[in-house]
PDB file of C-alpha atoms in Angstrom:
ATOM      1  CA  MET A   1      12.059 -42.740  96.782  1.00 54.00           C
ATOM      2  CA  SER A   2      15.403 -44.899  96.862  1.00 66.00           C
ATOM      3  CA  ARG A   3      15.328 -49.142  97.139  1.00 68.00           C
ATOM      4  CA  GLN A   4      16.583 -48.286 101.286  1.00 77.00           C
ATOM      5  CA  GLU A   5      12.893 -46.975 101.853  1.00 80.00           C
ATOM      6  CA  TYR A   6      11.438 -49.023  99.964  1.00 74.00           C
ATOM      7  CA  ARG A   7      13.195 -52.291 101.999  1.00 75.00           C
ATOM      8  CA  ALA A   8      13.030 -50.481 104.454  1.00 81.00           C
ATOM      9  CA  ALA A   9       8.800 -50.380 104.653  1.00 79.00           C
ATOM     10  CA  PHE A  10       9.036 -54.150 103.329  1.00 79.00           C
ATOM     11  CA  LEU A  11      11.202 -54.952 106.776  1.00 81.00           C
ATOM     12  CA  ASN A  12       8.782 -53.352 108.732  1.00 81.00           C
ATOM     13  CA  TYR A  13       5.851 -54.097 107.726  1.00 77.00           C
ATOM     14  CA  CYS A  14       7.205 -58.200 108.393  1.00 80.00           C
ATOM     15  CA  ASN A  15       7.706 -57.143 111.502  1.00 78.00           C
ATOM     16  CA  ASN A  16       4.629 -55.034 112.143  1.00 79.00           C
ATOM     17  CA  GLN A  17       1.806 -56.786 110.022  1.00 76.00           C
ATOM     18  CA  ASN A  18      -0.787 -54.238 110.628  1.00 85.00           C
ATOM     19  CA  THR A  19      -2.979 -51.976 108.014  1.00 86.00           C
ATOM     20  CA  ALA A  20      -0.946 -49.057 108.615  1.00 86.00           C
ATOM     21  CA  ALA A  21       2.126 -50.673 107.918  1.00 81.00           C
ATOM     22  CA  LEU A  22       0.558 -52.563 104.979  1.00 80.00           C
ATOM     23  CA  ALA A  23      -0.430 -49.041 103.674  1.00 82.00           C
ATOM     24  CA  ALA A  24       3.018 -47.889 104.142  1.00 82.00           C
ATOM     25  CA  TYR A  25       4.819 -50.511 102.038  1.00 78.00           C
ATOM     26  CA  TYR A  26       2.190 -50.577  99.433  1.00 77.00           C
ATOM     27  CA  ASP A  27       3.566 -46.347  98.910  1.00 77.00           C
ATOM     28  CA  SER A  28       6.585 -47.268  99.406  1.00 80.00           C
ATOM     29  CA  HIS A  29       6.074 -49.546  96.541  1.00 76.00           C
ATOM     30  CA  ASN A  30       4.651 -47.380  93.999  1.00 72.00           C
ATOM     31  CA  ASN A  31       6.601 -44.828  94.584  1.00 72.00           C
ATOM     32  CA  TYR A  32       9.807 -46.424  93.808  1.00 73.00           C
ATOM     33  CA  VAL A  33       8.774 -48.209  91.125  1.00 73.00           C
ATOM     34  CA  GLN A  34       7.437 -44.526  89.474  1.00 69.00           C
ATOM     35  CA  GLN A  35      11.587 -43.339  91.007  1.00 69.00           C
ATOM     36  CA  LEU A  36      12.579 -46.597  88.981  1.00 72.00           C
ATOM     37  CA  THR A  37      10.387 -46.379  85.782  1.00 75.00           C
ATOM     38  CA  ALA A  38      10.838 -42.782  85.505  1.00 70.00           C
ATOM     39  CA  THR A  39      15.121 -42.953  85.927  1.00 75.00           C
ATOM     40  CA  ASN A  40      14.853 -45.587  83.438  1.00 76.00           C
ATOM     41  CA  ALA A  41      12.832 -43.778  81.173  1.00 76.00           C
ATOM     42  CA  MET A  42      15.671 -40.988  81.501  1.00 73.00           C
ATOM     43  CA  ILE A  43      18.817 -43.826  80.448  1.00 79.00           C
ATOM     44  CA  ASP A  44      16.704 -44.452  77.985  1.00 72.00           C
ATOM     45  CA  GLN A  45      15.947 -41.374  76.175  1.00 77.00           C
ATOM     46  CA  TYR A  46      19.742 -40.244  77.027  1.00 73.00           C
ATOM     47  CA  HIS A  47      21.112 -43.924  75.391  1.00 77.00           C
ATOM     48  CA  LYS A  48      18.019 -43.138  72.246  1.00 74.00           C
ATOM     49  CA  HIS A  49      17.671 -39.351  71.802  1.00 68.00           C
ATOM     50  CA  THR A  50      20.318 -36.939  73.791  1.00 73.00           C
ATOM     51  CA  LEU A  51      23.628 -38.873  73.117  1.00 73.00           C
ATOM     52  CA  PRO A  52      22.621 -39.539  70.232  1.00 79.00           C
ATOM     53  CA  THR A  53      21.950 -35.917  69.618  1.00 66.00           C
ATOM     54  CA  ILE A  54      24.809 -34.831  70.492  1.00 69.00           C
ATOM     55  CA  LEU A  55      27.457 -37.102  69.384  1.00 80.00           C
ATOM     56  CA  GLN A  56      25.135 -35.773  65.957  1.00 79.00           C
ATOM     57  CA  GLU A  57      26.395 -32.246  66.970  1.00 68.00           C
ATOM     58  CA  LEU A  58      29.484 -32.918  68.120  1.00 72.00           C
ATOM     59  CA  GLU A  59      30.246 -34.437  64.668  1.00 82.00           C
ATOM     60  CA  GLU A  60      28.963 -31.532  62.683  1.00 77.00           C
ATOM     61  CA  ILE A  61      30.613 -29.261  64.663  1.00 74.00           C
ATOM     62  CA  LEU A  62      34.313 -31.281  64.444  1.00 79.00           C
ATOM     63  CA  THR A  63      33.654 -31.558  60.862  1.00 85.00           C
ATOM     64  CA  ASP A  64      32.810 -27.407  60.493  1.00 74.00           C
ATOM     65  CA  VAL A  65      35.809 -26.856  62.364  1.00 77.00           C
ATOM     66  CA  THR A  66      38.640 -29.649  60.467  1.00 82.00           C
ATOM     67  CA  THR A  67      37.019 -28.577  57.228  1.00 82.00           C
ATOM     68  CA  ALA A  68      37.251 -24.226  57.311  1.00 79.00           C
ATOM     69  CA  VAL A  69      41.095 -25.208  59.028  1.00 83.00           C
ATOM     70  CA  SER A  70      41.886 -27.323  56.665  1.00 85.00           C
ATOM     71  CA  GLU A  71      40.592 -25.117  53.616  1.00 84.00           C
ATOM     72  CA  ALA A  72      42.530 -21.810  55.598  1.00 85.00           C
ATOM     73  CA  ILE A  73      45.780 -24.532  55.632  1.00 89.00           C
ATOM     74  CA  TYR A  74      45.608 -25.025  52.303  1.00 86.00           C
ATOM     75  CA  GLN A  75      44.932 -21.810  50.733  1.00 87.00           C
ATOM     76  CA  GLY A  76      47.750 -20.801  52.978  1.00 87.00           C
ATOM     77  CA  GLY A  77      49.684 -23.369  51.337  1.00 88.00           C
ATOM     78  CA  GLU A  78      48.973 -22.447  47.888  1.00 89.00           C
ATOM     79  CA  ILE A  79      50.012 -19.017  48.636  1.00 92.00           C
ATOM     80  CA  ILE A  80      53.067 -20.257  50.409  1.00 91.00           C
ATOM     81  CA  THR A  81      53.800 -22.522  46.727  1.00 90.00           C
ATOM     82  CA  ASP A  82      53.097 -19.883  44.653  1.00 88.00           C
ATOM     83  CA  LYS A  83      55.563 -17.663  45.859  1.00 88.00           C
ATOM     84  CA  CYS A  84      58.105 -20.327  46.320  1.00 90.00           C
ATOM     85  CA  ASN A  85      57.161 -21.225  42.508  1.00 89.00           C
ATOM     86  CA  ASN A  86      58.108 -18.146  41.460  1.00 89.00           C
ATOM     87  CA  GLN A  87      60.928 -17.362  43.820  1.00 87.00           C
ATOM     88  CA  LEU A  88      62.258 -20.938  42.453  1.00 88.00           C
ATOM     89  CA  ARG A  89      61.740 -19.372  38.658  1.00 88.00           C
ATOM     90  CA  ARG A  90      63.636 -16.083  39.308  1.00 88.00           C
ATOM     91  CA  TYR A  91      66.288 -17.834  40.921  1.00 86.00           C
ATOM     92  CA  GLU A  92      67.308 -21.057  38.346  1.00 86.00           C
ATOM     93  CA  SER A  93      66.657 -17.975  35.863  1.00 86.00           C
ATOM     94  CA  LEU A  94      68.951 -16.097  38.139  1.00 82.00           C
ATOM     95  CA  CYS A  95      71.512 -19.054  38.083  1.00 85.00           C
ATOM     96  CA  ALA A  96      71.277 -19.704  34.340  1.00 84.00           C
ATOM     97  CA  GLN A  97      72.228 -16.319  33.635  1.00 82.00           C
ATOM     98  CA  SER A  98      75.354 -15.795  36.394  1.00 80.00           C
ATOM     99  CA  ARG A  99      76.279 -19.463  34.916  1.00 82.00           C
ATOM    100  CA  ALA A 100      76.269 -18.143  31.867  1.00 81.00           C
ATOM    101  CA  VAL A 101      78.459 -15.159  32.785  1.00 78.00           C
ATOM    102  CA  SER A 102      81.857 -15.296  31.268  1.00 80.00           C
ATOM    103  CA  SER A 103      84.877 -12.335  31.726  1.00 79.00           C
ATOM    104  CA  THR A 104      86.752 -13.809  29.001  1.00 85.00           C
ATOM    105  CA  ALA A 105      83.596 -13.452  26.276  1.00 81.00           C
ATOM    106  CA  ASP A 106      82.662 -10.580  27.609  1.00 77.00           C
ATOM    107  CA  LEU A 107      86.370  -8.603  26.902  1.00 78.00           C
ATOM    108  CA  ALA A 108      86.560 -10.328  23.582  1.00 81.00           C
ATOM    109  CA  HIS A 109      83.042  -8.732  22.675  1.00 78.00           C
ATOM    110  CA  LEU A 110      84.210  -5.485  24.143  1.00 74.00           C
ATOM    111  CA  ALA A 111      87.156  -5.440  22.841  1.00 74.00           C
ATOM    112  CA  ARG A 112      85.544  -6.228  18.123  1.00 76.00           C
ATOM    113  CA  THR A 113      83.486  -3.066  19.901  1.00 76.00           C
ATOM    114  CA  LEU A 114      86.321  -0.681  20.250  1.00 67.00           C
ATOM    115  CA  LEU A 115      88.199  -2.243  17.428  1.00 68.00           C
ATOM    116  CA  ASN A 116      84.995  -1.526  15.266  1.00 67.00           C
ATOM    117  CA  THR A 117      84.144   1.760  16.615  1.00 60.00           C
ATOM    118  CA  GLN A 118      87.788   3.104  16.162  1.00 60.00           C
ATOM    119  CA  PRO A 119      91.845   2.480  16.336  1.00 60.00           C
ATOM    120  CA  PRO A 120      93.266   0.632  18.078  1.00 57.00           C
ATOM    121  CA  MET A 121      94.598   3.833  20.946  1.00 59.00           C
ATOM    122  CA  ARG A 122      98.109   3.987  21.448  1.00 65.00           C
ATOM    123  CA  THR A 123      99.483   4.932  24.410  1.00 60.00           C
ATOM    124  CA  PRO A 124      98.959   9.099  24.939  1.00 63.00           C
ATOM    125  CA  LYS A 125     102.327  10.421  26.322  1.00 65.00           C
ATOM    126  CA  ARG A 126     103.282  14.053  26.318  1.00 62.00           C
ATOM    127  CA  ALA A 127     105.953  15.830  24.304  1.00 62.00           C
ATOM    128  CA  PHE A 128     108.773  17.792  24.965  1.00 56.00           C
ATOM    129  CA  MET A 129     107.739  21.245  22.753  1.00 56.00           C
ATOM    130  CA  PRO A 130     110.394  23.823  23.370  1.00 56.00           C
ATOM    131  CA  PRO A 131     109.484  27.557  24.038  1.00 58.00           C
ATOM    132  CA  TYR A 132     110.624  28.926  20.649  1.00 54.00           C
ATOM    133  CA  PRO A 133     108.919  28.936  18.034  1.00 61.00           C
ATOM    134  CA  PRO A 134     106.686  31.073  19.758  1.00 63.00           C
ATOM    135  CA  GLU A 135     102.690  30.393  20.143  1.00 63.00           C
ATOM    136  CA  PRO A 136      99.926  31.381  17.548  1.00 68.00           C
ATOM    137  CA  ASP A 137      98.670  33.475  20.803  1.00 70.00           C
ATOM    138  CA  ASP A 138     102.477  34.512  21.986  1.00 63.00           C
ATOM    139  CA  PRO A 139     103.079  38.232  21.606  1.00 65.00           C
ATOM    140  CA  PRO A 140     106.468  38.694  19.894  1.00 66.00           C
ATOM    141  CA  LEU A 141     109.362  38.750  20.746  1.00 59.00           C
ATOM    142  CA  ASP A 142     111.729  41.838  20.297  1.00 63.00           C
ATOM    143  CA  VAL A 143     114.983  39.312  21.069  1.00 56.00           C
ATOM    144  CA  ALA A 144     118.166  40.294  18.866  1.00 62.00           C
ATOM    145  CA  ALA A 145     118.659  37.190  16.551  1.00 61.00           C
ATOM    146  CA  GLU A 146     122.080  37.189  18.176  1.00 59.00           C
ATOM    147  CA  THR A 147     121.207  37.366  21.639  1.00 53.00           C
ATOM    148  CA  MET A 148     118.044  34.409  20.845  1.00 53.00           C
ATOM    149  CA  PRO A 149     119.302  31.538  23.417  1.00 55.00           C
ATOM    150  CA  PRO A 150     119.659  28.508  21.898  1.00 55.00           C
ATOM    151  CA  VAL A 151     116.508  25.819  21.138  1.00 54.00           C
ATOM    152  CA  LEU A 152     117.303  22.805  23.116  1.00 57.00           C
ATOM    153  CA  ARG A 153     116.012  19.455  22.837  1.00 59.00           C
ATOM    154  CA  GLY A 154     114.145  17.434  25.370  1.00 54.00           C
ATOM    155  CA  GLU A 155     116.621  15.676  27.384  1.00 60.00           C
ATOM    156  CA  MET A 156     119.136  16.770  30.058  1.00 60.00           C
ATOM    157  CA  LEU A 157     122.484  18.812  29.584  1.00 58.00           C
ATOM    158  CA  LEU A 158     125.628  17.759  30.722  1.00 58.00           C
ATOM    159  CA  ASP A 159     127.165  21.372  30.204  1.00 55.00           C
ATOM    160  CA  ARG A 160     124.492  22.828  32.202  1.00 51.00           C
ATOM    161  CA  MET A 161     124.763  20.718  35.460  1.00 51.00           C
ATOM    162  CA  ASP A 162     127.841  20.116  38.235  1.00 62.00           C
ATOM    163  CA  ILE A 163     128.530  16.432  38.196  1.00 70.00           C
ATOM    164  CA  ARG A 164     128.960  16.555  41.594  1.00 73.00           C
ATOM    165  CA  GLU A 165     125.069  17.833  41.907  1.00 72.00           C
ATOM    166  CA  ALA A 166     123.942  15.552  38.924  1.00 70.00           C
ATOM    167  CA  ARG A 167     125.132  12.627  41.210  1.00 78.00           C
ATOM    168  CA  LEU A 168     124.035  13.918  44.193  1.00 80.00           C
ATOM    169  CA  ASN A 169     120.604  13.886  42.536  1.00 78.00           C
ATOM    170  CA  TYR A 170     120.701  10.317  41.445  1.00 80.00           C
ATOM    171  CA  GLU A 171     121.633   9.014  44.421  1.00 87.00           C
ATOM    172  CA  GLN A 172     118.641  10.965  45.611  1.00 86.00           C
ATOM    173  CA  LEU A 173     116.008   9.375  43.194  1.00 84.00           C
ATOM    174  CA  ARG A 174     117.076   6.088  43.870  1.00 88.00           C
ATOM    175  CA  LYS A 175     116.817   6.182  47.636  1.00 92.00           C
ATOM    176  CA  ASP A 176     113.386   7.242  46.798  1.00 89.00           C
ATOM    177  CA  ALA A 177     112.971   4.618  44.787  1.00 90.00           C
ATOM    178  CA  GLN A 178     113.722   1.681  47.631  1.00 94.00           C
ATOM    179  CA  ASP A 179     111.787   3.441  49.654  1.00 95.00           C
ATOM    180  CA  LEU A 180     108.568   3.313  47.419  1.00 92.00           C
ATOM    181  CA  GLU A 181     109.237  -0.228  46.634  1.00 93.00           C
ATOM    182  CA  MET A 182     109.859  -1.003  50.151  1.00 95.00           C
ATOM    183  CA  GLN A 183     105.813   0.891  50.455  1.00 95.00           C
ATOM    184  CA  ILE A 184     104.502  -0.989  47.886  1.00 93.00           C
ATOM    185  CA  LYS A 185     106.128  -4.245  49.273  1.00 95.00           C
ATOM    186  CA  GLN A 186     104.052  -3.447  52.558  1.00 96.00           C
ATOM    187  CA  LEU A 187     100.538  -2.020  51.018  1.00 94.00           C
ATOM    188  CA  GLN A 188     100.736  -5.480  48.722  1.00 94.00           C
ATOM    189  CA  ASP A 189     101.392  -7.210  52.132  1.00 96.00           C
ATOM    190  CA  SER A 190      98.054  -5.434  53.821  1.00 94.00           C
ATOM    191  CA  LEU A 191      96.035  -6.468  50.803  1.00 93.00           C
ATOM    192  CA  ASP A 192      96.837 -10.243  50.589  1.00 95.00           C
ATOM    193  CA  SER A 193      96.274  -9.986  54.491  1.00 94.00           C
ATOM    194  CA  LEU A 194      92.597  -7.805  53.628  1.00 93.00           C
ATOM    195  CA  SER A 195      92.094 -10.968  50.993  1.00 92.00           C
ATOM    196  CA  ARG A 196      92.409 -13.563  52.997  1.00 93.00           C
ATOM    197  CA  SER A 197      90.540 -12.604  56.492  1.00 92.00           C
ATOM    198  CA  GLN A 198      87.829 -10.850  53.224  1.00 89.00           C
ATOM    199  CA  SER A 199      87.524 -14.358  52.173  1.00 90.00           C
ATOM    200  CA  ARG A 200      87.390 -15.897  55.568  1.00 90.00           C
ATOM    201  CA  ASN A 201      84.176 -13.579  56.561  1.00 87.00           C
ATOM    202  CA  LEU A 202      82.343 -14.512  53.392  1.00 84.00           C
ATOM    203  CA  GLU A 203      82.508 -18.203  54.073  1.00 86.00           C
ATOM    204  CA  SER A 204      80.996 -17.738  57.450  1.00 86.00           C
ATOM    205  CA  ASN A 205      78.030 -15.948  56.154  1.00 82.00           C
ATOM    206  CA  LEU A 206      79.695 -12.019  57.728  1.00 83.00           C
ATOM    207  CA  TYR A 207      78.183  -9.882  54.857  1.00 80.00           C
ATOM    208  CA  SER A 208      78.885  -6.913  57.545  1.00 85.00           C
ATOM    209  CA  LYS A 209      82.531  -7.388  57.928  1.00 86.00           C
ATOM    210  CA  VAL A 210      83.166  -7.885  54.222  1.00 84.00           C
ATOM    211  CA  ASN A 211      81.729  -4.316  53.652  1.00 88.00           C
ATOM    212  CA  GLU A 212      83.847  -2.882  56.008  1.00 89.00           C
ATOM    213  CA  ILE A 213      86.746  -4.643  54.802  1.00 90.00           C
ATOM    214  CA  GLN A 214      86.031  -4.258  50.869  1.00 90.00           C
ATOM    215  CA  GLU A 215      86.261  -0.324  52.025  1.00 90.00           C
ATOM    216  CA  GLU A 216      89.391  -0.576  53.338  1.00 92.00           C
ATOM    217  CA  LEU A 217      91.208  -2.709  50.348  1.00 91.00           C
ATOM    218  CA  SER A 218      89.630  -0.193  47.610  1.00 91.00           C
ATOM    219  CA  LEU A 219      91.583   2.394  49.963  1.00 92.00           C
ATOM    220  CA  LYS A 220      94.215   0.337  50.161  1.00 92.00           C
ATOM    221  CA  LYS A 221      94.764  -0.389  46.548  1.00 92.00           C
ATOM    222  CA  TYR A 222      94.356   2.881  45.191  1.00 91.00           C
ATOM    223  CA  ASP A 223      97.255   3.703  47.559  1.00 92.00           C
ATOM    224  CA  TYR A 224      99.631   1.373  46.263  1.00 92.00           C
ATOM    225  CA  ARG A 225      98.461   1.766  41.961  1.00 91.00           C
ATOM    226  CA  ALA A 226      99.139   5.560  43.031  1.00 92.00           C
ATOM    227  CA  THR A 227     102.764   4.451  44.918  1.00 89.00           C
ATOM    228  CA  GLN A 228     103.336   2.486  42.108  1.00 91.00           C
ATOM    229  CA  LEU A 229     102.960   5.392  39.599  1.00 90.00           C
ATOM    230  CA  HIS A 230     105.437   7.725  41.733  1.00 88.00           C
ATOM    231  CA  LEU A 231     107.905   5.223  41.563  1.00 88.00           C
ATOM    232  CA  ALA A 232     107.285   4.785  37.990  1.00 89.00           C
ATOM    233  CA  ALA A 233     107.772   8.602  37.912  1.00 87.00           C
ATOM    234  CA  VAL A 234     111.236   8.610  40.175  1.00 86.00           C
ATOM    235  CA  ARG A 235     112.553   5.477  38.563  1.00 84.00           C
ATOM    236  CA  ALA A 236     112.746   7.347  34.524  1.00 83.00           C
ATOM    237  CA  GLN A 237     113.927  10.291  36.644  1.00 80.00           C
ATOM    238  CA  ALA A 238     116.788   8.592  37.829  1.00 80.00           C
ATOM    239  CA  ILE A 239     117.925   6.421  34.413  1.00 78.00           C
ATOM    240  CA  SER A 240     117.063  10.756  32.951  1.00 71.00           C
ATOM    241  CA  SER A 241     119.496  11.529  35.571  1.00 67.00           C
ATOM    242  CA  LEU A 242     122.314   8.245  34.671  1.00 63.00           C
ATOM    243  CA  SER A 243     122.036   9.205  31.554  1.00 57.00           C
ATOM    244  CA  ILE A 244     124.508  12.166  31.645  1.00 54.00           C
TER     245      ILE A 244
END
């Protein structure tokens, strides 16, 4: 019963003072008091027992969850820390080894090793080998001594070549040498341009581009060195031709 009903019963008795109104007023009073007592008991129970229990349970849940999550994060952090420390030690060792690298010292060590194991090598050159005397495995020559051709040396013969032909040969060799020099200059310019482009890509961490340029650089360097060898051969032929 609500207080409004209880008050209505009281006002009804005030306006109609009879036994029935008085009994109704007493009943409403008792009902209201019982309801009020029950409500206060529930409030008291909630604040003294229910709410503390709920808060304790929430505390336990929060503690358990916090402990579990914290432990998981801690263990994960320890694992990552161990990995990072291992990587750090490896990279520190790698950096130390890299800083200790000395190409000059390595080359000096290689040179000392080669000198200790074998004598210095001379530049290998192919010697002129006359056609006579014959090699041990050659069949015997059935040629009379007076008809035997003269044994020549490793040089060109003026009396065996027309002067005009020798001049034309020299001019052609000189032109070939100029063409090769032009090719070498173009290849050198191309190598310089590729090297600059590779450096820019390396600074920008574009390693795929760096690898592509490195392949092209290797091919250009091969062409450059092969052309240098060709030029050396043509120059030697031109000098030999000029000495006639």
